[in-house]
Tab-separated table of C-alpha atoms in Angstrom:
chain	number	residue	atom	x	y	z
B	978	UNK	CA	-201.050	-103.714	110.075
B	979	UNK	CA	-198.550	-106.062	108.474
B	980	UNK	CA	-196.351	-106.863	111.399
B	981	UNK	CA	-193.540	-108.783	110.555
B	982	UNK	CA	-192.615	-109.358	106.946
B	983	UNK	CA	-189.687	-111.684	105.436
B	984	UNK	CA	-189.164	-112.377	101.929
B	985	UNK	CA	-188.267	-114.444	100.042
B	986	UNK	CA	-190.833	-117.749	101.473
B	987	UNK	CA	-188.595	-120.319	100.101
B	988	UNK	CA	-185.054	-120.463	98.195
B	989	UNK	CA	-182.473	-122.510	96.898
B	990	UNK	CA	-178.871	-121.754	96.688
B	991	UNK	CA	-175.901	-123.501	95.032
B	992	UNK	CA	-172.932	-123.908	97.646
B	993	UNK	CA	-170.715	-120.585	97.646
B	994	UNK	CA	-173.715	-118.517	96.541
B	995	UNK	CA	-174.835	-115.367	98.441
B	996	UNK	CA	-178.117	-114.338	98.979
B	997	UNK	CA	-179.831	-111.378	101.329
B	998	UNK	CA	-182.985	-112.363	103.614
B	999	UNK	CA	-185.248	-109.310	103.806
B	1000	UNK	CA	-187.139	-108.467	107.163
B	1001	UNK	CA	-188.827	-105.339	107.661
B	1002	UNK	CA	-191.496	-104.435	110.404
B	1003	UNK	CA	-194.280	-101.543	111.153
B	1004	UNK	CA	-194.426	-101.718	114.709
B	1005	UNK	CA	-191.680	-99.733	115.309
B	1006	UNK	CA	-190.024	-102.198	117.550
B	1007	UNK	CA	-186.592	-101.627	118.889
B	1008	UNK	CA	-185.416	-105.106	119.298
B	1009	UNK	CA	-185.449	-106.866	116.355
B	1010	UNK	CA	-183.529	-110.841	115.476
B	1011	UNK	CA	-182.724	-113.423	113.267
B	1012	UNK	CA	-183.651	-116.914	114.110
B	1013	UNK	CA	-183.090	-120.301	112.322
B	1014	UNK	CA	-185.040	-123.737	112.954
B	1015	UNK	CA	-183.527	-127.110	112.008
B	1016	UNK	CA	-185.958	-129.791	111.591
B	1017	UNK	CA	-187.359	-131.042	114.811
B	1018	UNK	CA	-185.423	-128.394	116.801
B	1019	UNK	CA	-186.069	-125.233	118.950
B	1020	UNK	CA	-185.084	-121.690	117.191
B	1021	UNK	CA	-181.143	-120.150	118.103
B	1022	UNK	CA	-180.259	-116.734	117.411
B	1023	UNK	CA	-178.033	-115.780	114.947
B	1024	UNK	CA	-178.119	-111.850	115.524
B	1025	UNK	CA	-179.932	-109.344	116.677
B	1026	UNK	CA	-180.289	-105.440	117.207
B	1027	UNK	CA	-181.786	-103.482	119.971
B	1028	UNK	CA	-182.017	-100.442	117.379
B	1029	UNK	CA	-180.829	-98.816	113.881
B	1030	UNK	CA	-177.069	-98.803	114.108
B	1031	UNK	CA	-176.344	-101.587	116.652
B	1032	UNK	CA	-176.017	-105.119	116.194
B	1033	UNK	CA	-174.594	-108.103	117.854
B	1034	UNK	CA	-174.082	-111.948	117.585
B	1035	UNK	CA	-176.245	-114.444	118.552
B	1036	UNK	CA	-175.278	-118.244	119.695
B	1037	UNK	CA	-175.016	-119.102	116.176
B	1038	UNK	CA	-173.713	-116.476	114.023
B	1039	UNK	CA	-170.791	-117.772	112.008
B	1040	UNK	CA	-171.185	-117.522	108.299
B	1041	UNK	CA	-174.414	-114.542	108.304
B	1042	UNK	CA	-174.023	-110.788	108.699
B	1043	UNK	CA	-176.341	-108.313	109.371
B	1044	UNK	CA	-176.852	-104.564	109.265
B	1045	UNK	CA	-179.378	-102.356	110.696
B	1046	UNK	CA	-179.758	-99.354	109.474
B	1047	UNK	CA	-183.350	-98.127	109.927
B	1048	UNK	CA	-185.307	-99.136	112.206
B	1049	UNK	CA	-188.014	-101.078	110.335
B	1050	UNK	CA	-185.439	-102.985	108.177
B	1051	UNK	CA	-183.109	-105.434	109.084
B	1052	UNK	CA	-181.882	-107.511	106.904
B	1053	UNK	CA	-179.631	-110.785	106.735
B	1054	UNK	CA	-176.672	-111.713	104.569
B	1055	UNK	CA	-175.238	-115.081	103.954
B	1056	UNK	CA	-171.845	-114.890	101.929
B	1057	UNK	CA	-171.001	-117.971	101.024
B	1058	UNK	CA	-173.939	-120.290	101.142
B	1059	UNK	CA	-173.273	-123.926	102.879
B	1060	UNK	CA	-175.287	-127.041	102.723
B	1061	UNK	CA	-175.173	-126.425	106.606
B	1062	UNK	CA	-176.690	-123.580	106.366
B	1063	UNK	CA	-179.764	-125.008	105.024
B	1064	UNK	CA	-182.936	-124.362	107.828
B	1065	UNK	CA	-185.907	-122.302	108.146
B	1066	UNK	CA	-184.609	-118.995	109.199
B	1067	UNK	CA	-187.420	-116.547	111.121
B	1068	UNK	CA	-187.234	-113.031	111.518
B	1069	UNK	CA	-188.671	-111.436	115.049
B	1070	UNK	CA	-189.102	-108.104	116.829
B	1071	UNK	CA	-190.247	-106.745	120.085
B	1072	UNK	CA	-191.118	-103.739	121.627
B	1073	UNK	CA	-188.766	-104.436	125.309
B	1074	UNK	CA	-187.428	-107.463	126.364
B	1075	UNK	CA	-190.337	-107.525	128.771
B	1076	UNK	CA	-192.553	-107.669	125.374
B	1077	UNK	CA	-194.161	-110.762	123.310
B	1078	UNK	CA	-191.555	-111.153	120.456
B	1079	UNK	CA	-193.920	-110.951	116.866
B	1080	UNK	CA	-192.360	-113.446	114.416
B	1081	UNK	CA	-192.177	-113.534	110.565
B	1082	UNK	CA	-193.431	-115.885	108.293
B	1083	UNK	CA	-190.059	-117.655	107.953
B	1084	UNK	CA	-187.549	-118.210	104.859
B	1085	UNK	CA	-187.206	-122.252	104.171
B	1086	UNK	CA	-183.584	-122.424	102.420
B	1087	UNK	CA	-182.163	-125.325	100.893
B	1088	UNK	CA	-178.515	-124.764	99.857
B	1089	UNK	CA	-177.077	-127.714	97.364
D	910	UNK	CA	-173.984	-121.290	127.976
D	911	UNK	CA	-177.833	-121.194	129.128
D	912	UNK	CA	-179.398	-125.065	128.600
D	913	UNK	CA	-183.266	-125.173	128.373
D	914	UNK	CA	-184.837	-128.621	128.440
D	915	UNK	CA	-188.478	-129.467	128.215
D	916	UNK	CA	-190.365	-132.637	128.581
D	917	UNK	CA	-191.978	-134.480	127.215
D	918	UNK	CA	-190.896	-133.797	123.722
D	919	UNK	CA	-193.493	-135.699	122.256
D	920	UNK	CA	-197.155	-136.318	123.977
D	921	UNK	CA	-200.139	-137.725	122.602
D	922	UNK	CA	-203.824	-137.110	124.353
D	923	UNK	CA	-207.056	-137.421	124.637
D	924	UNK	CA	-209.476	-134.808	124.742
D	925	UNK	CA	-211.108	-133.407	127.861
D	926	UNK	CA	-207.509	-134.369	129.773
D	927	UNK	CA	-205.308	-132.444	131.753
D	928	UNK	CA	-202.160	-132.690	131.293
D	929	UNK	CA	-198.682	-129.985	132.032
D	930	UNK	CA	-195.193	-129.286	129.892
D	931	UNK	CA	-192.429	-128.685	131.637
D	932	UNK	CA	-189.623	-126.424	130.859
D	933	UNK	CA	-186.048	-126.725	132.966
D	934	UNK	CA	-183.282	-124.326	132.551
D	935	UNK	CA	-179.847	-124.152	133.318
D	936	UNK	CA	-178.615	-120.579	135.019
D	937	UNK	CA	-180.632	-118.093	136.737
D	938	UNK	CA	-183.337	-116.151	134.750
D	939	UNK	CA	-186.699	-114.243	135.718
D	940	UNK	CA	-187.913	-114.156	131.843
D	941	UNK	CA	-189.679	-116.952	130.340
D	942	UNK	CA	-191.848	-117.297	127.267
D	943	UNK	CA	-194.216	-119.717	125.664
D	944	UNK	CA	-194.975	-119.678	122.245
D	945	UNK	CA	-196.872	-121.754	119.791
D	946	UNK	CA	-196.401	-123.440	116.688
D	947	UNK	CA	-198.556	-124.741	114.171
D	948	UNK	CA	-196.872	-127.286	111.481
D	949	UNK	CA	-195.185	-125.435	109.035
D	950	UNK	CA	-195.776	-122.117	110.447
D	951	UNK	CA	-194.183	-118.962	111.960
D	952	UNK	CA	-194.309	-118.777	116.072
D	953	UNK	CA	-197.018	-117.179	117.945
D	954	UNK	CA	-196.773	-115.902	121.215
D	955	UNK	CA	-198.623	-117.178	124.283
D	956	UNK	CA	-197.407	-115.744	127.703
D	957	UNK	CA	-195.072	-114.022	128.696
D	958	UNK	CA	-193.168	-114.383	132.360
D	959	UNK	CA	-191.280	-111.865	134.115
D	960	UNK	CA	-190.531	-112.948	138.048
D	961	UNK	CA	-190.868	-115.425	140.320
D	962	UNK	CA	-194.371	-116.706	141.313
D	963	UNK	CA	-195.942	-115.341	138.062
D	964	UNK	CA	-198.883	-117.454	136.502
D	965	UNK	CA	-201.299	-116.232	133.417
D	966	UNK	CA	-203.819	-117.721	131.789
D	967	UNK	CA	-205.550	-117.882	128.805
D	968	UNK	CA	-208.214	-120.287	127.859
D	969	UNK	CA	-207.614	-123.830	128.087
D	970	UNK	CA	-203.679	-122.881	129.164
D	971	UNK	CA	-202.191	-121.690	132.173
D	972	UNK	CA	-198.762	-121.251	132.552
D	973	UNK	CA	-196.520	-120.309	135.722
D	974	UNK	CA	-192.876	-119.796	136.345
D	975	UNK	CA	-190.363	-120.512	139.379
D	976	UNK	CA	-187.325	-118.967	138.940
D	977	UNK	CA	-186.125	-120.717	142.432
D	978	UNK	CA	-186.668	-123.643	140.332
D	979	UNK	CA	-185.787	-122.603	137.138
D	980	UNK	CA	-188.694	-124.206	135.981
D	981	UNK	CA	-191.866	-122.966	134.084
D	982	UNK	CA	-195.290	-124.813	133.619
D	983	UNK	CA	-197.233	-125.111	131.215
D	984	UNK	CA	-200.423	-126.540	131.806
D	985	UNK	CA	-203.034	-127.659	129.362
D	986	UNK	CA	-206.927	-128.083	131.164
D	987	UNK	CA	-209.892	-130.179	129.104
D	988	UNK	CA	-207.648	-130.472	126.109
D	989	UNK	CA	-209.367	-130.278	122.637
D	990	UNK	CA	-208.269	-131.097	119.021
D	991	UNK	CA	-207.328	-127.097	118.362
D	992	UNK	CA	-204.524	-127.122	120.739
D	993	UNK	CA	-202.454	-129.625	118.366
D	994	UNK	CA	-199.271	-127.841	117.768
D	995	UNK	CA	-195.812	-127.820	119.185
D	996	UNK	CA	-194.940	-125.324	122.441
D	997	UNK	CA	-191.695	-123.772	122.539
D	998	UNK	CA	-190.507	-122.121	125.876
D	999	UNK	CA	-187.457	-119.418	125.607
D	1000	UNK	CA	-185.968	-118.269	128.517
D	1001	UNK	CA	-183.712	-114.680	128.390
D	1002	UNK	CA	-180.441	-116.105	129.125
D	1003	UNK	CA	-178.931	-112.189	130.234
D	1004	UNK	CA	-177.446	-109.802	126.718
D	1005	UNK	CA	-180.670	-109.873	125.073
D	1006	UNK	CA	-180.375	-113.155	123.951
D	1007	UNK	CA	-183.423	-116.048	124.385
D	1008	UNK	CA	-182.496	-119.284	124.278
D	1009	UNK	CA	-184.956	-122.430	122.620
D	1010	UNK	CA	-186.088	-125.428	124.216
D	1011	UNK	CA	-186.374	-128.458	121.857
D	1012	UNK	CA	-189.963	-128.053	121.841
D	1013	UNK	CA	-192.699	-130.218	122.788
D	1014	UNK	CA	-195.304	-131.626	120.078
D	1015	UNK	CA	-198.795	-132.446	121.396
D	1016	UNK	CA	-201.274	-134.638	119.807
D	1017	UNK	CA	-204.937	-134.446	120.955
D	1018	UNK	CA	-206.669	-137.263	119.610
D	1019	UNK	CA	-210.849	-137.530	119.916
């Protein structure tokens, strides 16, 4: 049972690249989120989905998209990459919202 | 926007103490969550908190929410070395959305 899984573990981007973080889970899990984590900092939600097809924005969602179109898989986007943008981004999902969220691995990007 | 506070953010102690976390928040909310991190590491979940009054234990942790309050507990009993690691409460702050506290990094030190 692999739970969780995001790939890459670690990047690095140039400013104004783009780049795709993976997430895919086996739990089947209706809710599922992106999270990042600045040093020293508690996690804030960039998106999420409560299943395949819908998606919404999170507290901090400016400059990511994501789709959802299964619903093991739910990728994230980043368009044009920004040295702000640079954080350890987790992936998460949960059964209910009464449920223990199960969290990825977590992508460390640097953008430069 | 929901605030969620916890203190201390930083606590150092010695084994075989007791010692509690606190986690304030900001607007009304029956569903609270602790999780766990280890440096450099993903989150792992340790209770989870869904109405007033509730308290769950596991080991050498107990936690307990009041939603009156808006204030969970989390309270750590004979600490030992293992339980080095930074605690994270996130409280559902209404549109499926959790919101972080700051976290709070223990040290237990022999």
């Amino acid at each position: 049972n692999a739970g969780v899984t995001q790939t890459p573990k670690f990047r690095i981007l140039k400013i104004g690249q783009s780049m795709t973080l993976q997430c895919t889970q086996d739990m089947n899990h209706n809710y599922m989120y992106w999270y990042r984590q600045d040093p020293g900092m508690g996690l804030k939600l960039i998106y999420y989905s409560v299943g395949a097809g819908i998606t919404d924005k999170g507290e901090v969602p400016n400059g990511y998209n994501v789709s959802r179109s299964t619903t093991e898989d739910f990728p994230l986007r980043l368009e044009l990459a920004a040295p702000s943008q640079t954080s350890v981004y987790f992936c998460a999902s949960s059964y209910s919202m009464n449920t223990e969220a199960f969290f990825g691995q977590g992508t460390r990007l640097t953008v430069v | 926007e929901l605030k969620v506070e916890q203190n201390p953010l930083f606590l150092s102690m010695q084994e075989e103490k007791n010692y509690t976390i606190y986690c304030n928040y900001s607007t009304t909310s029956d569903r609270l969550y602790w999780y766990r991190q280890d440096p450099g590491k993903s989150l792992e979940s340790l209770f989870v908190l869904l109405s007033n009054g509730a308290v769950k234990q596991e080991g050498r942790l107990m936690a307990s929410l009041d939603t009156k309050a808006r204030l969970s507990t989390l309270h750590i009993t004979a600490a030992v070395h293992d339980l080095s690691a930074t605690y994270f409460c996130a409280v559902d702050g209404g549109s499926n959305q959790f919101y972080f506290g700051t976290g709070t990094s223990l040290t237990v030190i022999p």
